[in-house]
mmCIF file with all atom_site columns, C-alpha atoms in Angstrom:
data_model
loop_
_atom_site.group_PDB
_atom_site.id
_atom_site.type_symbol
_atom_site.label_atom_id
_atom_site.label_alt_id
_atom_site.label_comp_id
_atom_site.label_asym_id
_atom_site.label_entity_id
_atom_site.label_seq_id
_atom_site.pdbx_PDB_ins_code
_atom_site.Cartn_x
_atom_site.Cartn_y
_atom_site.Cartn_z
_atom_site.occupancy
_atom_site.B_iso_or_equiv
_atom_site.pdbx_formal_charge
_atom_site.auth_seq_id
_atom_site.auth_comp_id
_atom_site.auth_asym_id
_atom_site.auth_atom_id
_atom_site.pdbx_PDB_model_num
ATOM 1   C CA . UNK A 1 1   ? -133.469 55.527 4.132  1.00 91.00 ? 244 UNK A CA 1
ATOM 2   C CA . UNK A 1 2   ? -130.764 53.426 6.386  1.00 95.00 ? 245 UNK A CA 1
ATOM 3   C CA . UNK A 1 3   ? -128.476 54.931 8.200  1.00 96.00 ? 246 UNK A CA 1
ATOM 4   C CA . UNK A 1 4   ? -125.846 55.166 10.360 1.00 95.00 ? 247 UNK A CA 1
ATOM 5   C CA . UNK A 1 5   ? -124.944 57.843 13.494 1.00 95.00 ? 248 UNK A CA 1
ATOM 6   C CA . UNK A 1 6   ? -120.765 57.583 13.999 1.00 95.00 ? 249 UNK A CA 1
ATOM 7   C CA . UNK A 1 7   ? -118.549 58.942 15.841 1.00 94.00 ? 250 UNK A CA 1
ATOM 8   C CA . UNK A 1 8   ? -117.132 59.647 19.878 1.00 92.00 ? 251 UNK A CA 1
ATOM 9   C CA . UNK A 1 9   ? -119.280 59.100 22.983 1.00 86.00 ? 252 UNK A CA 1
ATOM 10  C CA . UNK A 1 10  ? -120.516 62.468 23.076 1.00 84.00 ? 253 UNK A CA 1
ATOM 11  C CA . UNK A 1 11  ? -120.618 64.196 19.703 1.00 90.00 ? 254 UNK A CA 1
ATOM 12  C CA . UNK A 1 12  ? -124.082 63.941 19.550 1.00 88.00 ? 255 UNK A CA 1
ATOM 13  C CA . UNK A 1 13  ? -125.134 61.004 17.971 1.00 90.00 ? 256 UNK A CA 1
ATOM 14  C CA . UNK A 1 14  ? -128.129 60.463 20.174 1.00 86.00 ? 257 UNK A CA 1
ATOM 15  C CA . UNK A 1 15  ? -129.246 63.796 20.179 1.00 87.00 ? 258 UNK A CA 1
ATOM 16  C CA . UNK A 1 16  ? -129.211 64.103 16.329 1.00 92.00 ? 259 UNK A CA 1
ATOM 17  C CA . UNK A 1 17  ? -130.758 60.661 15.908 1.00 92.00 ? 260 UNK A CA 1
ATOM 18  C CA . UNK A 1 18  ? -134.140 61.776 17.634 1.00 89.00 ? 261 UNK A CA 1
ATOM 19  C CA . UNK A 1 19  ? -134.047 65.041 15.337 1.00 91.00 ? 262 UNK A CA 1
ATOM 20  C CA . UNK A 1 20  ? -133.488 63.108 12.040 1.00 92.00 ? 263 UNK A CA 1
ATOM 21  C CA . UNK A 1 21  ? -136.436 60.647 13.349 1.00 91.00 ? 264 UNK A CA 1
ATOM 22  C CA . UNK A 1 22  ? -139.120 62.864 14.004 1.00 90.00 ? 265 UNK A CA 1
ATOM 23  C CA . UNK A 1 23  ? -137.701 64.724 10.419 1.00 90.00 ? 266 UNK A CA 1
ATOM 24  C CA . UNK A 1 24  ? -137.574 61.925 8.441  1.00 91.00 ? 267 UNK A CA 1
ATOM 25  C CA . UNK A 1 25  ? -140.607 59.684 10.072 1.00 92.00 ? 268 UNK A CA 1
ATOM 26  C CA . UNK A 1 26  ? -137.889 56.950 10.992 1.00 93.00 ? 269 UNK A CA 1
ATOM 27  C CA . UNK A 1 27  ? -136.885 54.723 14.312 1.00 93.00 ? 270 UNK A CA 1
ATOM 28  C CA . UNK A 1 28  ? -133.963 55.637 16.053 1.00 91.00 ? 271 UNK A CA 1
ATOM 29  C CA . UNK A 1 29  ? -132.193 51.981 17.346 1.00 90.00 ? 272 UNK A CA 1
ATOM 30  C CA . UNK A 1 30  ? -129.858 51.986 20.135 1.00 85.00 ? 273 UNK A CA 1
ATOM 31  C CA . UNK A 1 31  ? -128.234 49.330 20.777 1.00 82.00 ? 274 UNK A CA 1
ATOM 32  C CA . UNK A 1 32  ? -128.019 50.470 24.194 1.00 79.00 ? 275 UNK A CA 1
ATOM 33  C CA . UNK A 1 33  ? -132.365 50.626 25.239 1.00 82.00 ? 276 UNK A CA 1
ATOM 34  C CA . UNK A 1 34  ? -132.457 47.555 23.095 1.00 83.00 ? 277 UNK A CA 1
ATOM 35  C CA . UNK A 1 35  ? -130.245 45.667 24.963 1.00 83.00 ? 278 UNK A CA 1
ATOM 36  C CA . UNK A 1 36  ? -131.686 46.714 28.332 1.00 82.00 ? 279 UNK A CA 1
ATOM 37  C CA . UNK A 1 37  ? -135.269 46.414 26.839 1.00 81.00 ? 280 UNK A CA 1
ATOM 38  C CA . UNK A 1 38  ? -134.317 42.996 26.659 1.00 82.00 ? 281 UNK A CA 1
ATOM 39  C CA . UNK A 1 39  ? -132.555 42.174 29.944 1.00 85.00 ? 282 UNK A CA 1
ATOM 40  C CA . UNK A 1 40  ? -135.436 43.638 31.791 1.00 86.00 ? 283 UNK A CA 1
ATOM 41  C CA . UNK A 1 41  ? -138.408 41.488 29.692 1.00 84.00 ? 284 UNK A CA 1
ATOM 42  C CA . UNK A 1 42  ? -136.270 38.419 29.866 1.00 86.00 ? 285 UNK A CA 1
ATOM 43  C CA . UNK A 1 43  ? -136.035 37.636 26.365 1.00 82.00 ? 286 UNK A CA 1
ATOM 44  C CA . UNK A 1 44  ? -133.530 34.729 25.966 1.00 84.00 ? 287 UNK A CA 1
ATOM 45  C CA . UNK A 1 45  ? -130.991 37.583 23.963 1.00 81.00 ? 288 UNK A CA 1
ATOM 46  C CA . UNK A 1 46  ? -130.969 39.321 27.244 1.00 84.00 ? 289 UNK A CA 1
ATOM 47  C CA . UNK A 1 47  ? -130.509 36.026 29.490 1.00 88.00 ? 290 UNK A CA 1
ATOM 48  C CA . UNK A 1 48  ? -127.197 35.772 27.588 1.00 87.00 ? 291 UNK A CA 1
ATOM 49  C CA . UNK A 1 49  ? -126.492 39.427 27.581 1.00 86.00 ? 292 UNK A CA 1
ATOM 50  C CA . UNK A 1 50  ? -127.255 39.119 30.864 1.00 86.00 ? 293 UNK A CA 1
ATOM 51  C CA . UNK A 1 51  ? -124.647 36.713 31.363 1.00 87.00 ? 294 UNK A CA 1
ATOM 52  C CA . UNK A 1 52  ? -121.626 38.129 29.838 1.00 85.00 ? 295 UNK A CA 1
ATOM 53  C CA . UNK A 1 53  ? -122.254 41.269 31.854 1.00 80.00 ? 296 UNK A CA 1
ATOM 54  C CA . UNK A 1 54  ? -122.861 40.211 34.960 1.00 82.00 ? 297 UNK A CA 1
ATOM 55  C CA . UNK A 1 55  ? -119.500 38.339 34.582 1.00 80.00 ? 298 UNK A CA 1
ATOM 56  C CA . UNK A 1 56  ? -117.912 41.219 33.424 1.00 74.00 ? 299 UNK A CA 1
ATOM 57  C CA . UNK A 1 57  ? -117.381 40.731 29.775 1.00 77.00 ? 300 UNK A CA 1
ATOM 58  C CA . UNK A 1 58  ? -118.474 42.604 26.524 1.00 75.00 ? 301 UNK A CA 1
ATOM 59  C CA . UNK A 1 59  ? -121.438 41.074 25.393 1.00 82.00 ? 302 UNK A CA 1
ATOM 60  C CA . UNK A 1 60  ? -120.700 39.571 22.067 1.00 86.00 ? 303 UNK A CA 1
ATOM 61  C CA . UNK A 1 61  ? -120.981 40.314 18.774 1.00 86.00 ? 304 UNK A CA 1
ATOM 62  C CA . UNK A 1 62  ? -123.332 37.447 18.111 1.00 86.00 ? 305 UNK A CA 1
ATOM 63  C CA . UNK A 1 63  ? -125.274 38.649 20.712 1.00 86.00 ? 306 UNK A CA 1
ATOM 64  C CA . UNK A 1 64  ? -125.787 42.171 19.043 1.00 86.00 ? 307 UNK A CA 1
ATOM 65  C CA . UNK A 1 65  ? -126.531 41.444 15.806 1.00 88.00 ? 308 UNK A CA 1
ATOM 66  C CA . UNK A 1 66  ? -128.382 38.825 16.697 1.00 83.00 ? 309 UNK A CA 1
ATOM 67  C CA . UNK A 1 67  ? -130.587 42.427 18.842 1.00 83.00 ? 310 UNK A CA 1
ATOM 68  C CA . UNK A 1 68  ? -130.817 43.804 15.971 1.00 88.00 ? 311 UNK A CA 1
ATOM 69  C CA . UNK A 1 69  ? -131.627 41.708 13.854 1.00 85.00 ? 312 UNK A CA 1
ATOM 70  C CA . UNK A 1 70  ? -134.674 40.940 15.429 1.00 81.00 ? 313 UNK A CA 1
ATOM 71  C CA . UNK A 1 71  ? -135.492 44.532 15.589 1.00 85.00 ? 314 UNK A CA 1
ATOM 72  C CA . UNK A 1 72  ? -135.268 45.807 12.135 1.00 88.00 ? 315 UNK A CA 1
ATOM 73  C CA . UNK A 1 73  ? -137.762 43.071 11.429 1.00 85.00 ? 316 UNK A CA 1
ATOM 74  C CA . UNK A 1 74  ? -140.578 45.132 13.226 1.00 84.00 ? 317 UNK A CA 1
ATOM 75  C CA . UNK A 1 75  ? -142.998 47.125 10.869 1.00 91.00 ? 318 UNK A CA 1
ATOM 76  C CA . UNK A 1 76  ? -141.980 50.444 12.398 1.00 91.00 ? 319 UNK A CA 1
ATOM 77  C CA . UNK A 1 77  ? -138.773 49.738 10.482 1.00 91.00 ? 320 UNK A CA 1
ATOM 78  C CA . UNK A 1 78  ? -139.859 48.736 7.309  1.00 91.00 ? 321 UNK A CA 1
ATOM 79  C CA . UNK A 1 79  ? -139.248 52.017 6.027  1.00 92.00 ? 322 UNK A CA 1
ATOM 80  C CA . UNK A 1 80  ? -135.648 51.960 7.099  1.00 93.00 ? 323 UNK A CA 1
ATOM 81  C CA . UNK A 1 81  ? -134.016 53.356 10.300 1.00 95.00 ? 324 UNK A CA 1
ATOM 82  C CA . UNK A 1 82  ? -131.318 54.743 12.156 1.00 95.00 ? 325 UNK A CA 1
ATOM 83  C CA . UNK A 1 83  ? -128.130 53.046 13.569 1.00 93.00 ? 326 UNK A CA 1
ATOM 84  C CA . UNK A 1 84  ? -126.369 54.474 16.723 1.00 89.00 ? 327 UNK A CA 1
ATOM 85  C CA . UNK A 1 85  ? -124.398 52.319 18.996 1.00 84.00 ? 328 UNK A CA 1
ATOM 86  C CA . UNK A 1 86  ? -123.295 50.252 16.981 1.00 89.00 ? 329 UNK A CA 1
ATOM 87  C CA . UNK A 1 87  ? -121.098 48.879 15.047 1.00 92.00 ? 330 UNK A CA 1
ATOM 88  C CA . UNK A 1 88  ? -118.342 49.684 17.538 1.00 89.00 ? 331 UNK A CA 1
ATOM 89  C CA . UNK A 1 89  ? -116.084 47.425 15.514 1.00 92.00 ? 332 UNK A CA 1
ATOM 90  C CA . UNK A 1 90  ? -115.219 46.074 11.821 1.00 94.00 ? 333 UNK A CA 1
ATOM 91  C CA . UNK A 1 91  ? -116.245 43.396 13.532 1.00 92.00 ? 334 UNK A CA 1
ATOM 92  C CA . UNK A 1 92  ? -119.669 44.548 13.714 1.00 92.00 ? 335 UNK A CA 1
ATOM 93  C CA . UNK A 1 93  ? -119.570 46.300 10.432 1.00 95.00 ? 336 UNK A CA 1
ATOM 94  C CA . UNK A 1 94  ? -118.679 42.660 8.395  1.00 95.00 ? 337 UNK A CA 1
ATOM 95  C CA . UNK A 1 95  ? -121.047 41.016 10.568 1.00 92.00 ? 338 UNK A CA 1
ATOM 96  C CA . UNK A 1 96  ? -123.659 43.619 9.633  1.00 93.00 ? 339 UNK A CA 1
ATOM 97  C CA . UNK A 1 97  ? -122.916 43.042 5.925  1.00 93.00 ? 340 UNK A CA 1
ATOM 98  C CA . UNK A 1 98  ? -122.639 38.727 6.177  1.00 92.00 ? 341 UNK A CA 1
ATOM 99  C CA . UNK A 1 99  ? -126.130 39.464 7.702  1.00 89.00 ? 342 UNK A CA 1
ATOM 100 C CA . UNK A 1 100 ? -127.734 40.878 4.749  1.00 91.00 ? 343 UNK A CA 1
ATOM 101 C CA . UNK A 1 101 ? -128.509 44.430 6.547  1.00 91.00 ? 344 UNK A CA 1
ATOM 102 C CA . UNK A 1 102 ? -127.322 46.912 3.994  1.00 92.00 ? 345 UNK A CA 1
ATOM 103 C CA . UNK A 1 103 ? -127.216 51.450 4.630  1.00 95.00 ? 346 UNK A CA 1
ATOM 104 C CA . UNK A 1 104 ? -127.721 54.289 2.462  1.00 95.00 ? 347 UNK A CA 1
ATOM 105 C CA . UNK A 1 105 ? -125.850 56.079 4.681  1.00 96.00 ? 348 UNK A CA 1
ATOM 106 C CA . UNK A 1 106 ? -123.194 56.337 7.700  1.00 96.00 ? 349 UNK A CA 1
ATOM 107 C CA . UNK A 1 107 ? -123.313 60.411 9.176  1.00 96.00 ? 350 UNK A CA 1
ATOM 108 C CA . UNK A 1 108 ? -120.080 60.967 10.720 1.00 96.00 ? 351 UNK A CA 1
ATOM 109 C CA . UNK A 1 109 ? -120.440 64.038 13.375 1.00 96.00 ? 352 UNK A CA 1
ATOM 110 C CA . UNK A 1 110 ? -116.322 64.839 14.010 1.00 95.00 ? 353 UNK A CA 1
ATOM 111 C CA . UNK A 1 111 ? -115.987 66.580 17.069 1.00 94.00 ? 354 UNK A CA 1
ATOM 112 C CA . UNK A 1 112 ? -112.805 67.264 18.879 1.00 94.00 ? 355 UNK A CA 1
ATOM 113 C CA . UNK A 1 113 ? -111.664 65.469 22.263 1.00 94.00 ? 356 UNK A CA 1
ATOM 114 C CA . UNK A 1 114 ? -111.719 69.186 24.298 1.00 90.00 ? 357 UNK A CA 1
ATOM 115 C CA . UNK A 1 115 ? -115.318 69.640 23.360 1.00 91.00 ? 358 UNK A CA 1
ATOM 116 C CA . UNK A 1 116 ? -116.388 66.532 23.806 1.00 90.00 ? 359 UNK A CA 1
ATOM 117 C CA . UNK A 1 117 ? -115.032 66.470 27.493 1.00 88.00 ? 360 UNK A CA 1
ATOM 118 C CA . UNK A 1 118 ? -117.147 69.483 28.685 1.00 83.00 ? 361 UNK A CA 1
ATOM 119 C CA . UNK A 1 119 ? -119.886 68.363 26.648 1.00 81.00 ? 362 UNK A CA 1
ATOM 120 C CA . UNK A 1 120 ? -120.366 65.240 28.530 1.00 83.00 ? 363 UNK A CA 1
ATOM 121 C CA . UNK A 1 121 ? -119.978 66.739 32.151 1.00 80.00 ? 364 UNK A CA 1
ATOM 122 C CA . UNK A 1 122 ? -123.745 68.383 31.497 1.00 86.00 ? 365 UNK A CA 1
ATOM 123 C CA . UNK A 1 123 ? -124.982 65.382 30.335 1.00 85.00 ? 366 UNK A CA 1
ATOM 124 C CA . UNK A 1 124 ? -127.637 63.789 32.106 1.00 91.00 ? 367 UNK A CA 1
ATOM 125 C CA . UNK A 1 125 ? -129.815 60.518 30.756 1.00 92.00 ? 368 UNK A CA 1
ATOM 126 C CA . UNK A 1 126 ? -133.584 59.491 31.693 1.00 93.00 ? 369 UNK A CA 1
ATOM 127 C CA . UNK A 1 127 ? -132.990 56.347 33.916 1.00 90.00 ? 370 UNK A CA 1
ATOM 128 C CA . UNK A 1 128 ? -135.746 54.719 32.635 1.00 92.00 ? 371 UNK A CA 1
ATOM 129 C CA . UNK A 1 129 ? -136.618 55.597 29.139 1.00 91.00 ? 372 UNK A CA 1
ATOM 130 C CA . UNK A 1 130 ? -133.167 56.389 28.036 1.00 87.00 ? 373 UNK A CA 1
ATOM 131 C CA . UNK A 1 131 ? -133.557 59.922 26.424 1.00 90.00 ? 374 UNK A CA 1
ATOM 132 C CA . UNK A 1 132 ? -130.856 62.334 26.595 1.00 86.00 ? 375 UNK A CA 1
ATOM 133 C CA . UNK A 1 133 ? -130.597 66.173 27.977 1.00 90.00 ? 376 UNK A CA 1
ATOM 134 C CA . UNK A 1 134 ? -127.369 68.211 28.207 1.00 88.00 ? 377 UNK A CA 1
ATOM 135 C CA . UNK A 1 135 ? -127.788 71.046 31.303 1.00 87.00 ? 378 UNK A CA 1
ATOM 136 C CA . UNK A 1 136 ? -127.025 73.720 28.844 1.00 84.00 ? 379 UNK A CA 1
ATOM 137 C CA . UNK A 1 137 ? -127.562 72.664 25.845 1.00 81.00 ? 380 UNK A CA 1
ATOM 138 C CA . UNK A 1 138 ? -130.807 70.311 25.558 1.00 88.00 ? 381 UNK A CA 1
ATOM 139 C CA . UNK A 1 139 ? -132.324 71.188 29.639 1.00 93.00 ? 382 UNK A CA 1
ATOM 140 C CA . UNK A 1 140 ? -135.432 69.650 30.212 1.00 95.00 ? 383 UNK A CA 1
ATOM 141 C CA . UNK A 1 141 ? -138.156 71.485 31.287 1.00 95.00 ? 384 UNK A CA 1
ATOM 142 C CA . UNK A 1 142 ? -138.462 70.731 34.731 1.00 95.00 ? 385 UNK A CA 1
ATOM 143 C CA . UNK A 1 143 ? -134.706 70.230 36.291 1.00 93.00 ? 386 UNK A CA 1
ATOM 144 C CA . UNK A 1 144 ? -134.094 66.833 36.953 1.00 94.00 ? 387 UNK A CA 1
ATOM 145 C CA . UNK A 1 145 ? -137.196 65.456 34.950 1.00 96.00 ? 388 UNK A CA 1
ATOM 146 C CA . UNK A 1 146 ? -137.873 64.056 31.629 1.00 96.00 ? 389 UNK A CA 1
ATOM 147 C CA . UNK A 1 147 ? -139.884 65.840 29.571 1.00 96.00 ? 390 UNK A CA 1
ATOM 148 C CA . UNK A 1 148 ? -140.792 62.090 27.733 1.00 94.00 ? 391 UNK A CA 1
ATOM 149 C CA . UNK A 1 149 ? -141.512 60.164 30.975 1.00 96.00 ? 392 UNK A CA 1
ATOM 150 C CA . UNK A 1 150 ? -141.403 61.579 33.945 1.00 95.00 ? 393 UNK A CA 1
ATOM 151 C CA . UNK A 1 151 ? -138.886 59.639 35.294 1.00 95.00 ? 394 UNK A CA 1
ATOM 152 C CA . UNK A 1 152 ? -135.396 60.765 37.191 1.00 95.00 ? 395 UNK A CA 1
ATOM 153 C CA . UNK A 1 153 ? -132.680 62.143 35.146 1.00 95.00 ? 396 UNK A CA 1
ATOM 154 C CA . UNK A 1 154 ? -128.889 61.228 36.319 1.00 93.00 ? 397 UNK A CA 1
ATOM 155 C CA . UNK A 1 155 ? -125.351 61.783 35.458 1.00 88.00 ? 398 UNK A CA 1
ATOM 156 C CA . UNK A 1 156 ? -124.351 58.309 33.854 1.00 80.00 ? 399 UNK A CA 1
ATOM 157 C CA . UNK A 1 157 ? -120.961 56.902 35.561 1.00 78.00 ? 400 UNK A CA 1
ATOM 158 C CA . UNK A 1 158 ? -119.727 56.732 32.279 1.00 74.00 ? 401 UNK A CA 1
ATOM 159 C CA . UNK A 1 159 ? -120.092 60.216 31.526 1.00 81.00 ? 402 UNK A CA 1
ATOM 160 C CA . UNK A 1 160 ? -117.351 61.035 34.185 1.00 79.00 ? 403 UNK A CA 1
ATOM 161 C CA . UNK A 1 161 ? -113.994 62.591 33.287 1.00 83.00 ? 404 UNK A CA 1
ATOM 162 C CA . UNK A 1 162 ? -111.901 60.110 33.846 1.00 84.00 ? 405 UNK A CA 1
ATOM 163 C CA . UNK A 1 163 ? -114.219 57.484 32.058 1.00 84.00 ? 406 UNK A CA 1
ATOM 164 C CA . UNK A 1 164 ? -114.574 60.120 28.937 1.00 86.00 ? 407 UNK A CA 1
ATOM 165 C CA . UNK A 1 165 ? -110.867 59.488 28.451 1.00 88.00 ? 408 UNK A CA 1
ATOM 166 C CA . UNK A 1 166 ? -111.156 56.037 28.544 1.00 88.00 ? 409 UNK A CA 1
ATOM 167 C CA . UNK A 1 167 ? -113.891 55.722 26.414 1.00 86.00 ? 410 UNK A CA 1
ATOM 168 C CA . UNK A 1 168 ? -112.470 58.167 23.556 1.00 91.00 ? 411 UNK A CA 1
ATOM 169 C CA . UNK A 1 169 ? -108.948 56.700 23.772 1.00 91.00 ? 412 UNK A CA 1
ATOM 170 C CA . UNK A 1 170 ? -111.313 53.256 23.122 1.00 88.00 ? 413 UNK A CA 1
ATOM 171 C CA . UNK A 1 171 ? -113.158 54.726 20.329 1.00 91.00 ? 414 UNK A CA 1
ATOM 172 C CA . UNK A 1 172 ? -109.982 56.160 18.578 1.00 94.00 ? 415 UNK A CA 1
ATOM 173 C CA . UNK A 1 173 ? -108.557 52.558 18.630 1.00 92.00 ? 416 UNK A CA 1
ATOM 174 C CA . UNK A 1 174 ? -111.886 50.545 17.724 1.00 91.00 ? 417 UNK A CA 1
ATOM 175 C CA . UNK A 1 175 ? -114.684 52.304 16.020 1.00 92.00 ? 418 UNK A CA 1
ATOM 176 C CA . UNK A 1 176 ? -112.418 55.187 14.003 1.00 94.00 ? 419 UNK A CA 1
ATOM 177 C CA . UNK A 1 177 ? -111.208 52.871 11.695 1.00 96.00 ? 420 UNK A CA 1
ATOM 178 C CA . UNK A 1 178 ? -114.789 52.348 10.930 1.00 97.00 ? 421 UNK A CA 1
ATOM 179 C CA . UNK A 1 179 ? -114.490 55.728 8.456  1.00 96.00 ? 422 UNK A CA 1
ATOM 180 C CA . UNK A 1 180 ? -112.268 54.431 6.478  1.00 97.00 ? 423 UNK A CA 1
ATOM 181 C CA . UNK A 1 181 ? -114.447 51.437 6.009  1.00 97.00 ? 424 UNK A CA 1
ATOM 182 C CA . UNK A 1 182 ? -117.274 52.812 4.961  1.00 97.00 ? 425 UNK A CA 1
ATOM 183 C CA . UNK A 1 183 ? -115.312 55.554 3.163  1.00 97.00 ? 426 UNK A CA 1
ATOM 184 C CA . UNK A 1 184 ? -113.985 52.556 1.156  1.00 97.00 ? 427 UNK A CA 1
ATOM 185 C CA . UNK A 1 185 ? -118.121 51.708 0.409  1.00 96.00 ? 428 UNK A CA 1
ATOM 186 C CA . UNK A 1 186 ? -118.655 55.331 -0.600 1.00 96.00 ? 429 UNK A CA 1
ATOM 187 C CA . UNK A 1 187 ? -121.046 55.548 2.340  1.00 96.00 ? 430 UNK A CA 1
ATOM 188 C CA . UNK A 1 188 ? -118.767 57.871 4.445  1.00 97.00 ? 431 UNK A CA 1
ATOM 189 C CA . UNK A 1 189 ? -120.965 61.285 5.058  1.00 96.00 ? 432 UNK A CA 1
ATOM 190 C CA . UNK A 1 190 ? -118.917 63.448 7.489  1.00 96.00 ? 433 UNK A CA 1
ATOM 191 C CA . UNK A 1 191 ? -120.437 66.137 9.373  1.00 96.00 ? 434 UNK A CA 1
ATOM 192 C CA . UNK A 1 192 ? -117.591 68.550 10.940 1.00 94.00 ? 435 UNK A CA 1
ATOM 193 C CA . UNK A 1 193 ? -118.434 70.844 14.337 1.00 91.00 ? 436 UNK A CA 1
ATOM 194 C CA . UNK A 1 194 ? -121.297 73.562 14.014 1.00 90.00 ? 437 UNK A CA 1
ATOM 195 C CA . UNK A 1 195 ? -121.209 74.214 17.074 1.00 83.00 ? 438 UNK A CA 1
ATOM 196 C CA . UNK A 1 196 ? -124.770 74.363 17.208 1.00 85.00 ? 439 UNK A CA 1
ATOM 197 C CA . UNK A 1 197 ? -127.246 71.626 17.827 1.00 86.00 ? 440 UNK A CA 1
ATOM 198 C CA . UNK A 1 198 ? -129.294 73.153 14.838 1.00 90.00 ? 441 UNK A CA 1
ATOM 199 C CA . UNK A 1 199 ? -126.860 74.239 12.497 1.00 93.00 ? 442 UNK A CA 1
ATOM 200 C CA . UNK A 1 200 ? -125.475 70.307 13.001 1.00 94.00 ? 443 UNK A CA 1
ATOM 201 C CA . UNK A 1 201 ? -128.787 69.195 12.223 1.00 93.00 ? 444 UNK A CA 1
ATOM 202 C CA . UNK A 1 202 ? -128.771 71.269 8.940  1.00 94.00 ? 445 UNK A CA 1
ATOM 203 C CA . UNK A 1 203 ? -124.919 70.075 7.545  1.00 95.00 ? 446 UNK A CA 1
ATOM 204 C CA . UNK A 1 204 ? -126.781 66.598 8.512  1.00 95.00 ? 447 UNK A CA 1
ATOM 205 C CA . UNK A 1 205 ? -129.759 66.982 6.157  1.00 94.00 ? 448 UNK A CA 1
ATOM 206 C CA . UNK A 1 206 ? -127.573 68.961 3.369  1.00 94.00 ? 449 UNK A CA 1
ATOM 207 C CA . UNK A 1 207 ? -125.133 65.701 3.236  1.00 93.00 ? 450 UNK A CA 1
ATOM 208 C CA . UNK A 1 208 ? -128.381 63.552 2.978  1.00 93.00 ? 451 UNK A CA 1
ATOM 209 C CA . UNK A 1 209 ? -129.304 65.547 0.304  1.00 89.00 ? 452 UNK A CA 1
ATOM 210 C CA . UNK A 1 210 ? -132.594 66.630 1.844  1.00 81.00 ? 453 UNK A CA 1
ATOM 211 C CA . UNK A 1 211 ? -134.497 69.613 2.388  1.00 65.00 ? 454 UNK A CA 1
ATOM 212 C CA . UNK A 1 212 ? -133.490 72.038 5.835  1.00 56.00 ? 455 UNK A CA 1
#
């Protein structure tokens, strides 16, 4: 099953993708993690992306799609995958289609902006492996330490209130139109805010036709 996780920043895409990864046995492909790994490893695509980022520019769609295509050719993606963080724009969605990348469903997590503001203030991420936590909803076993790799957990600069408001504005302007794009293709599966991680997972599995 090939899936896209769609929703505003802080809607729970990464968290639910990690759960689905375990339930469905397919890998989560996070563009942020792929970019960081490519830059760290000094790959040609990574060096190209770093050049744009160092100049304060957005990484072009062609580079992003190139990184995704490379990753999806890996053996662990043969039975499906979950894309988290891409596409962010209609242009990226069209580029994925042109690259022959197809999906079975697009999960749209609907969460109000006010709830997202509250969530983001408590979010923490591992500075090494990128695992996500929340100081209230999904706390690590040991405060400030990643359960997965033992590295330190940090609050990302883009999780501050001012930045979150800006990111929500960008989402509504650039990414939200993807709902209509994928709805027209019969792929959109909308999941309203369920109030808890477990209830949201159950709702996602239901719209996918999977057993809870």
